JSON list of C-alpha atoms in Angstrom, two decimals:
[
{"chain": "A", "resi": 565, "resn": "MET", "atom": "CA", "xyz": [4.66, -37.28, 20.49]},
{"chain": "A", "resi": 566, "resn": "SER", "atom": "CA", "xyz": [4.55, -35.43, 17.19]},
{"chain": "A", "resi": 567, "resn": "THR", "atom": "CA", "xyz": [7.35, -35.90, 14.68]},
{"chain": "A", "resi": 568, "resn": "GLU", "atom": "CA", "xyz": [6.35, -32.75, 12.84]},
{"chain": "A", "resi": 569, "resn": "LYS", "atom": "CA", "xyz": [9.25, -30.27, 12.56]},
{"chain": "A", "resi": 570, "resn": "ILE", "atom": "CA", "xyz": [8.62, -26.88, 14.15]},
{"chain": "A", "resi": 571, "resn": "PRO", "atom": "CA", "xyz": [9.57, -24.10, 11.70]},
{"chain": "A", "resi": 572, "resn": "THR", "atom": "CA", "xyz": [12.49, -21.91, 12.70]},
{"chain": "A", "resi": 573, "resn": "GLY", "atom": "CA", "xyz": [12.29, -18.13, 12.84]},
{"chain": "A", "resi": 574, "resn": "GLU", "atom": "CA", "xyz": [14.38, -18.02, 9.68]},
{"chain": "A", "resi": 575, "resn": "GLU", "atom": "CA", "xyz": [11.94, -20.31, 7.83]},
{"chain": "A", "resi": 576, "resn": "LEU", "atom": "CA", "xyz": [8.97, -18.21, 8.95]},
{"chain": "A", "resi": 577, "resn": "ALA", "atom": "CA", "xyz": [10.67, -14.96, 7.94]},
{"chain": "A", "resi": 578, "resn": "ASP", "atom": "CA", "xyz": [11.51, -16.46, 4.55]},
{"chain": "A", "resi": 579, "resn": "ALA", "atom": "CA", "xyz": [7.89, -17.59, 4.06]},
{"chain": "A", "resi": 580, "resn": "LEU", "atom": "CA", "xyz": [6.65, -14.09, 4.94]},
{"chain": "A", "resi": 581, "resn": "ARG", "atom": "CA", "xyz": [9.09, -12.49, 2.48]},
{"chain": "A", "resi": 582, "resn": "ARG", "atom": "CA", "xyz": [7.95, -14.84, -0.29]},
{"chain": "A", "resi": 583, "resn": "ILE", "atom": "CA", "xyz": [4.22, -14.33, 0.31]},
{"chain": "A", "resi": 584, "resn": "THR", "atom": "CA", "xyz": [4.70, -10.56, 0.59]},
{"chain": "A", "resi": 585, "resn": "HIS", "atom": "CA", "xyz": [6.43, -10.53, -2.79]},
{"chain": "A", "resi": 586, "resn": "VAL", "atom": "CA", "xyz": [3.74, -12.70, -4.40]},
{"chain": "A", "resi": 587, "resn": "LEU", "atom": "CA", "xyz": [0.90, -10.68, -2.84]},
{"chain": "A", "resi": 588, "resn": "ARG", "atom": "CA", "xyz": [2.39, -7.38, -4.02]},
{"chain": "A", "resi": 589, "resn": "ARG", "atom": "CA", "xyz": [2.71, -8.62, -7.58]},
{"chain": "A", "resi": 590, "resn": "TYR", "atom": "CA", "xyz": [-0.75, -10.16, -7.50]},
{"chain": "A", "resi": 591, "resn": "ALA", "atom": "CA", "xyz": [-2.33, -7.07, -5.92]},
{"chain": "A", "resi": 592, "resn": "GLY", "atom": "CA", "xyz": [-0.91, -4.90, -8.70]},
{"chain": "A", "resi": 593, "resn": "ALA", "atom": "CA", "xyz": [-2.29, -7.08, -11.51]},
{"chain": "A", "resi": 594, "resn": "PRO", "atom": "CA", "xyz": [-5.76, -5.47, -11.80]},
{"chain": "A", "resi": 595, "resn": "TYR", "atom": "CA", "xyz": [-4.18, -2.02, -12.03]},
{"chain": "A", "resi": 596, "resn": "ALA", "atom": "CA", "xyz": [-1.55, -3.11, -14.55]},
{"chain": "A", "resi": 597, "resn": "LYS", "atom": "CA", "xyz": [-4.37, -4.37, -16.80]},
{"chain": "A", "resi": 598, "resn": "ARG", "atom": "CA", "xyz": [-5.71, -0.81, -16.82]},
{"chain": "A", "resi": 599, "resn": "GLY", "atom": "CA", "xyz": [-2.28, 0.72, -17.44]},
{"chain": "A", "resi": 600, "resn": "TRP", "atom": "CA", "xyz": [-2.05, 2.15, -13.93]},
{"chain": "A", "resi": 601, "resn": "PRO", "atom": "CA", "xyz": [1.44, 1.68, -12.47]},
{"chain": "A", "resi": 602, "resn": "THR", "atom": "CA", "xyz": [1.36, 0.28, -8.94]},
{"chain": "A", "resi": 603, "resn": "ALA", "atom": "CA", "xyz": [3.58, 3.10, -7.67]},
{"chain": "A", "resi": 604, "resn": "GLN", "atom": "CA", "xyz": [1.00, 5.66, -8.81]},
{"chain": "A", "resi": 605, "resn": "VAL", "atom": "CA", "xyz": [-1.87, 3.69, -7.25]},
{"chain": "A", "resi": 606, "resn": "GLN", "atom": "CA", "xyz": [0.03, 3.48, -3.95]},
{"chain": "A", "resi": 607, "resn": "LEU", "atom": "CA", "xyz": [0.83, 7.19, -4.11]},
{"chain": "A", "resi": 608, "resn": "LEU", "atom": "CA", "xyz": [-2.82, 8.17, -4.60]},
{"chain": "A", "resi": 609, "resn": "LEU", "atom": "CA", "xyz": [-3.89, 5.86, -1.76]},
{"chain": "A", "resi": 610, "resn": "MET", "atom": "CA", "xyz": [-1.24, 7.30, 0.58]},
{"chain": "A", "resi": 611, "resn": "VAL", "atom": "CA", "xyz": [-2.14, 10.92, -0.20]},
{"chain": "A", "resi": 612, "resn": "ASP", "atom": "CA", "xyz": [-5.77, 10.06, 0.51]},
{"chain": "A", "resi": 613, "resn": "LEU", "atom": "CA", "xyz": [-4.85, 8.24, 3.73]},
{"chain": "A", "resi": 614, "resn": "LEU", "atom": "CA", "xyz": [-2.77, 11.17, 5.03]},
{"chain": "A", "resi": 615, "resn": "GLY", "atom": "CA", "xyz": [-5.65, 13.57, 4.55]},
{"chain": "A", "resi": 616, "resn": "ASP", "atom": "CA", "xyz": [-5.92, 17.13, 3.35]},
{"chain": "A", "resi": 617, "resn": "ARG", "atom": "CA", "xyz": [-2.91, 18.14, 1.25]},
{"chain": "A", "resi": 618, "resn": "PRO", "atom": "CA", "xyz": [-0.01, 16.30, 2.90]},
{"chain": "A", "resi": 619, "resn": "ARG", "atom": "CA", "xyz": [3.56, 17.38, 2.29]},
{"chain": "A", "resi": 620, "resn": "MET", "atom": "CA", "xyz": [5.28, 15.51, -0.52]},
{"chain": "A", "resi": 621, "resn": "GLY", "atom": "CA", "xyz": [8.17, 14.70, 1.83]},
{"chain": "A", "resi": 622, "resn": "GLU", "atom": "CA", "xyz": [5.83, 13.00, 4.31]},
{"chain": "A", "resi": 623, "resn": "VAL", "atom": "CA", "xyz": [4.25, 10.93, 1.53]},
{"chain": "A", "resi": 624, "resn": "LYS", "atom": "CA", "xyz": [7.75, 9.94, 0.36]},
{"chain": "A", "resi": 625, "resn": "ARG", "atom": "CA", "xyz": [8.75, 8.94, 3.88]},
{"chain": "A", "resi": 626, "resn": "ARG", "atom": "CA", "xyz": [5.60, 6.90, 4.45]},
{"chain": "A", "resi": 627, "resn": "LEU", "atom": "CA", "xyz": [5.94, 5.06, 1.15]},
{"chain": "A", "resi": 628, "resn": "GLY", "atom": "CA", "xyz": [9.65, 4.44, 1.77]},
{"chain": "A", "resi": 629, "resn": "VAL", "atom": "CA", "xyz": [10.67, 5.58, -1.70]},
{"chain": "A", "resi": 630, "resn": "THR", "atom": "CA", "xyz": [13.42, 7.80, -3.05]},
{"chain": "A", "resi": 631, "resn": "GLY", "atom": "CA", "xyz": [12.99, 11.45, -3.95]},
{"chain": "A", "resi": 632, "resn": "ARG", "atom": "CA", "xyz": [13.36, 10.60, -7.60]},
{"chain": "A", "resi": 633, "resn": "ALA", "atom": "CA", "xyz": [10.69, 7.87, -7.42]},
{"chain": "A", "resi": 634, "resn": "ILE", "atom": "CA", "xyz": [8.11, 10.13, -5.77]},
{"chain": "A", "resi": 635, "resn": "THR", "atom": "CA", "xyz": [8.85, 12.98, -8.16]},
{"chain": "A", "resi": 636, "resn": "SER", "atom": "CA", "xyz": [8.35, 10.70, -11.17]},
{"chain": "A", "resi": 637, "resn": "ALA", "atom": "CA", "xyz": [5.07, 9.31, -9.80]},
{"chain": "A", "resi": 638, "resn": "VAL", "atom": "CA", "xyz": [3.77, 12.78, -8.87]},
{"chain": "A", "resi": 639, "resn": "ASP", "atom": "CA", "xyz": [4.75, 14.12, -12.30]},
{"chain": "A", "resi": 640, "resn": "ALA", "atom": "CA", "xyz": [2.83, 11.31, -14.03]},
{"chain": "A", "resi": 641, "resn": "LEU", "atom": "CA", "xyz": [-0.28, 11.74, -11.84]},
{"chain": "A", "resi": 642, "resn": "GLU", "atom": "CA", "xyz": [-0.15, 15.50, -12.36]},
{"chain": "A", "resi": 643, "resn": "ARG", "atom": "CA", "xyz": [0.15, 15.00, -16.13]},
{"chain": "A", "resi": 644, "resn": "ASP", "atom": "CA", "xyz": [-2.93, 12.74, -16.01]},
{"chain": "A", "resi": 645, "resn": "GLY", "atom": "CA", "xyz": [-4.87, 15.33, -14.00]},
{"chain": "A", "resi": 646, "resn": "LEU", "atom": "CA", "xyz": [-5.23, 13.11, -10.92]},
{"chain": "A", "resi": 647, "resn": "LEU", "atom": "CA", "xyz": [-3.02, 15.03, -8.50]},
{"chain": "A", "resi": 648, "resn": "ARG", "atom": "CA", "xyz": [-1.63, 18.53, -8.22]},
{"chain": "A", "resi": 649, "resn": "ARG", "atom": "CA", "xyz": [1.25, 20.12, -6.37]},
{"chain": "A", "resi": 650, "resn": "GLU", "atom": "CA", "xyz": [0.60, 23.21, -4.32]},
{"chain": "A", "resi": 651, "resn": "PRO", "atom": "CA", "xyz": [3.16, 25.40, -2.57]},
{"chain": "A", "resi": 652, "resn": "ASP", "atom": "CA", "xyz": [3.37, 24.96, 1.18]},
{"chain": "A", "resi": 653, "resn": "PRO", "atom": "CA", "xyz": [2.54, 28.36, 2.69]},
{"chain": "A", "resi": 654, "resn": "THR", "atom": "CA", "xyz": [4.73, 27.59, 5.73]},
{"chain": "A", "resi": 655, "resn": "ASP", "atom": "CA", "xyz": [7.81, 26.29, 3.87]},
{"chain": "A", "resi": 656, "resn": "ARG", "atom": "CA", "xyz": [8.87, 27.56, 0.44]},
{"chain": "A", "resi": 657, "resn": "ARG", "atom": "CA", "xyz": [10.93, 24.41, -0.19]},
{"chain": "A", "resi": 658, "resn": "ALA", "atom": "CA", "xyz": [8.02, 22.02, 0.36]},
{"chain": "A", "resi": 659, "resn": "SER", "atom": "CA", "xyz": [5.10, 21.02, -1.83]},
{"chain": "A", "resi": 660, "resn": "LEU", "atom": "CA", "xyz": [1.66, 19.87, -0.76]},
{"chain": "A", "resi": 661, "resn": "LEU", "atom": "CA", "xyz": [-0.18, 17.21, -2.74]},
{"chain": "A", "resi": 662, "resn": "ALA", "atom": "CA", "xyz": [-3.86, 17.57, -3.52]},
{"chain": "A", "resi": 663, "resn": "ILE", "atom": "CA", "xyz": [-6.08, 14.97, -5.18]},
{"chain": "A", "resi": 664, "resn": "THR", "atom": "CA", "xyz": [-8.17, 16.41, -8.03]},
{"chain": "A", "resi": 665, "resn": "ASP", "atom": "CA", "xyz": [-11.79, 15.51, -8.77]},
{"chain": "A", "resi": 666, "resn": "ALA", "atom": "CA", "xyz": [-10.56, 13.11, -11.46]},
{"chain": "A", "resi": 667, "resn": "GLY", "atom": "CA", "xyz": [-8.18, 11.65, -8.88]},
{"chain": "A", "resi": 668, "resn": "ARG", "atom": "CA", "xyz": [-11.10, 11.12, -6.46]},
{"chain": "A", "resi": 669, "resn": "ARG", "atom": "CA", "xyz": [-12.97, 9.23, -9.19]},
{"chain": "A", "resi": 670, "resn": "ARG", "atom": "CA", "xyz": [-9.87, 7.10, -9.82]},
{"chain": "A", "resi": 671, "resn": "LEU", "atom": "CA", "xyz": [-9.52, 6.44, -6.07]},
{"chain": "A", "resi": 672, "resn": "ALA", "atom": "CA", "xyz": [-13.12, 5.25, -5.86]},
{"chain": "A", "resi": 673, "resn": "GLU", "atom": "CA", "xyz": [-12.42, 2.80, -8.69]},
{"chain": "A", "resi": 674, "resn": "ILE", "atom": "CA", "xyz": [-9.16, 1.68, -7.06]},
{"chain": "A", "resi": 675, "resn": "GLU", "atom": "CA", "xyz": [-10.94, 1.01, -3.77]},
{"chain": "A", "resi": 676, "resn": "ARG", "atom": "CA", "xyz": [-13.71, -0.95, -5.52]},
{"chain": "A", "resi": 677, "resn": "ILE", "atom": "CA", "xyz": [-11.11, -3.07, -7.33]},
{"chain": "A", "resi": 678, "resn": "GLN", "atom": "CA", "xyz": [-9.10, -3.48, -4.13]},
{"chain": "A", "resi": 679, "resn": "ARG", "atom": "CA", "xyz": [-12.07, -4.80, -2.12]},
{"chain": "A", "resi": 680, "resn": "GLY", "atom": "CA", "xyz": [-13.04, -7.38, -4.73]},
{"chain": "A", "resi": 681, "resn": "HIS", "atom": "CA", "xyz": [-9.47, -8.47, -5.35]},
{"chain": "A", "resi": 682, "resn": "ALA", "atom": "CA", "xyz": [-8.72, -8.81, -1.63]},
{"chain": "A", "resi": 683, "resn": "ASP", "atom": "CA", "xyz": [-11.87, -10.86, -1.05]},
{"chain": "A", "resi": 684, "resn": "GLU", "atom": "CA", "xyz": [-10.87, -13.17, -3.91]},
{"chain": "A", "resi": 685, "resn": "THR", "atom": "CA", "xyz": [-7.28, -13.41, -2.63]},
{"chain": "A", "resi": 686, "resn": "PHE", "atom": "CA", "xyz": [-8.32, -14.60, 0.82]},
{"chain": "A", "resi": 687, "resn": "SER", "atom": "CA", "xyz": [-11.26, -16.75, -0.32]},
{"chain": "A", "resi": 688, "resn": "VAL", "atom": "CA", "xyz": [-8.99, -19.79, 0.09]},
{"chain": "A", "resi": 689, "resn": "LEU", "atom": "CA", "xyz": [-9.28, -19.32, 3.89]},
{"chain": "A", "resi": 690, "resn": "ASP", "atom": "CA", "xyz": [-12.40, -20.12, 5.90]},
{"chain": "A", "resi": 691, "resn": "GLU", "atom": "CA", "xyz": [-13.71, -17.72, 8.58]},
{"chain": "A", "resi": 692, "resn": "ASN", "atom": "CA", "xyz": [-11.71, -19.29, 11.43]},
{"chain": "A", "resi": 693, "resn": "GLU", "atom": "CA", "xyz": [-8.51, -19.32, 9.39]},
{"chain": "A", "resi": 694, "resn": "ARG", "atom": "CA", "xyz": [-9.00, -15.64, 8.53]},
{"chain": "A", "resi": 695, "resn": "LYS", "atom": "CA", "xyz": [-9.49, -14.76, 12.20]},
{"chain": "A", "resi": 696, "resn": "THR", "atom": "CA", "xyz": [-6.45, -16.79, 13.21]},
{"chain": "A", "resi": 697, "resn": "LEU", "atom": "CA", "xyz": [-4.28, -15.27, 10.48]},
{"chain": "A", "resi": 698, "resn": "LEU", "atom": "CA", "xyz": [-5.27, -11.75, 11.50]},
{"chain": "A", "resi": 699, "resn": "GLU", "atom": "CA", "xyz": [-4.61, -12.48, 15.18]},
{"chain": "A", "resi": 700, "resn": "LEU", "atom": "CA", "xyz": [-1.19, -13.97, 14.43]},
{"chain": "A", "resi": 701, "resn": "LEU", "atom": "CA", "xyz": [-0.16, -11.14, 12.11]},
{"chain": "A", "resi": 702, "resn": "SER", "atom": "CA", "xyz": [-1.32, -8.55, 14.66]},
{"chain": "A", "resi": 703, "resn": "ARG", "atom": "CA", "xyz": [0.68, -10.23, 17.45]},
{"chain": "A", "resi": 704, "resn": "LEU", "atom": "CA", "xyz": [3.75, -10.37, 15.26]},
{"chain": "A", "resi": 705, "resn": "GLU", "atom": "CA", "xyz": [3.35, -6.71, 14.26]},
{"chain": "A", "resi": 706, "resn": "GLU", "atom": "CA", "xyz": [3.04, -5.61, 17.91]},
{"chain": "A", "resi": 707, "resn": "HIS", "atom": "CA", "xyz": [6.08, -7.69, 18.89]},
{"chain": "A", "resi": 708, "resn": "VAL", "atom": "CA", "xyz": [8.27, -6.27, 16.14]},
{"chain": "A", "resi": 709, "resn": "ALA", "atom": "CA", "xyz": [7.00, -2.69, 16.53]},
{"chain": "A", "resi": 710, "resn": "ALA", "atom": "CA", "xyz": [7.88, -2.76, 20.23]},
{"chain": "A", "resi": 711, "resn": "ARG", "atom": "CA", "xyz": [11.47, -3.60, 19.32]},
{"chain": "A", "resi": 712, "resn": "ALA", "atom": "CA", "xyz": [11.91, -1.23, 16.39]}
]
């Protein structure tokens, strides 16, 4: 009979919160070294993920940020020539976001950095541990999503 204590749900949730915080900070480090704010990197990645000229409101919703935060990030990326606002032809109040050619070049660099950094981050785990972690996280995601 094992005397090892089984972690409670609260302990697991706390561990996930802590690692999420540490991973976010760590993931942003390579961009911070280049003077690229994490919020701007995330914004470019989300616009790219959503496809051709998504509405600014949809990007805001997906990132879970305030209107002021998205406006500031869009302003900065626009100023740097990486993103541009376009009027939405179907809604005068809405703006579409388009990645410029310079923004595409920045995205390619971000994705290159991201791959290398992620590989280094998870290098502490062997192949079986990586598979197990992914399976467990996927199960947890499905469980929570079904109840949300």
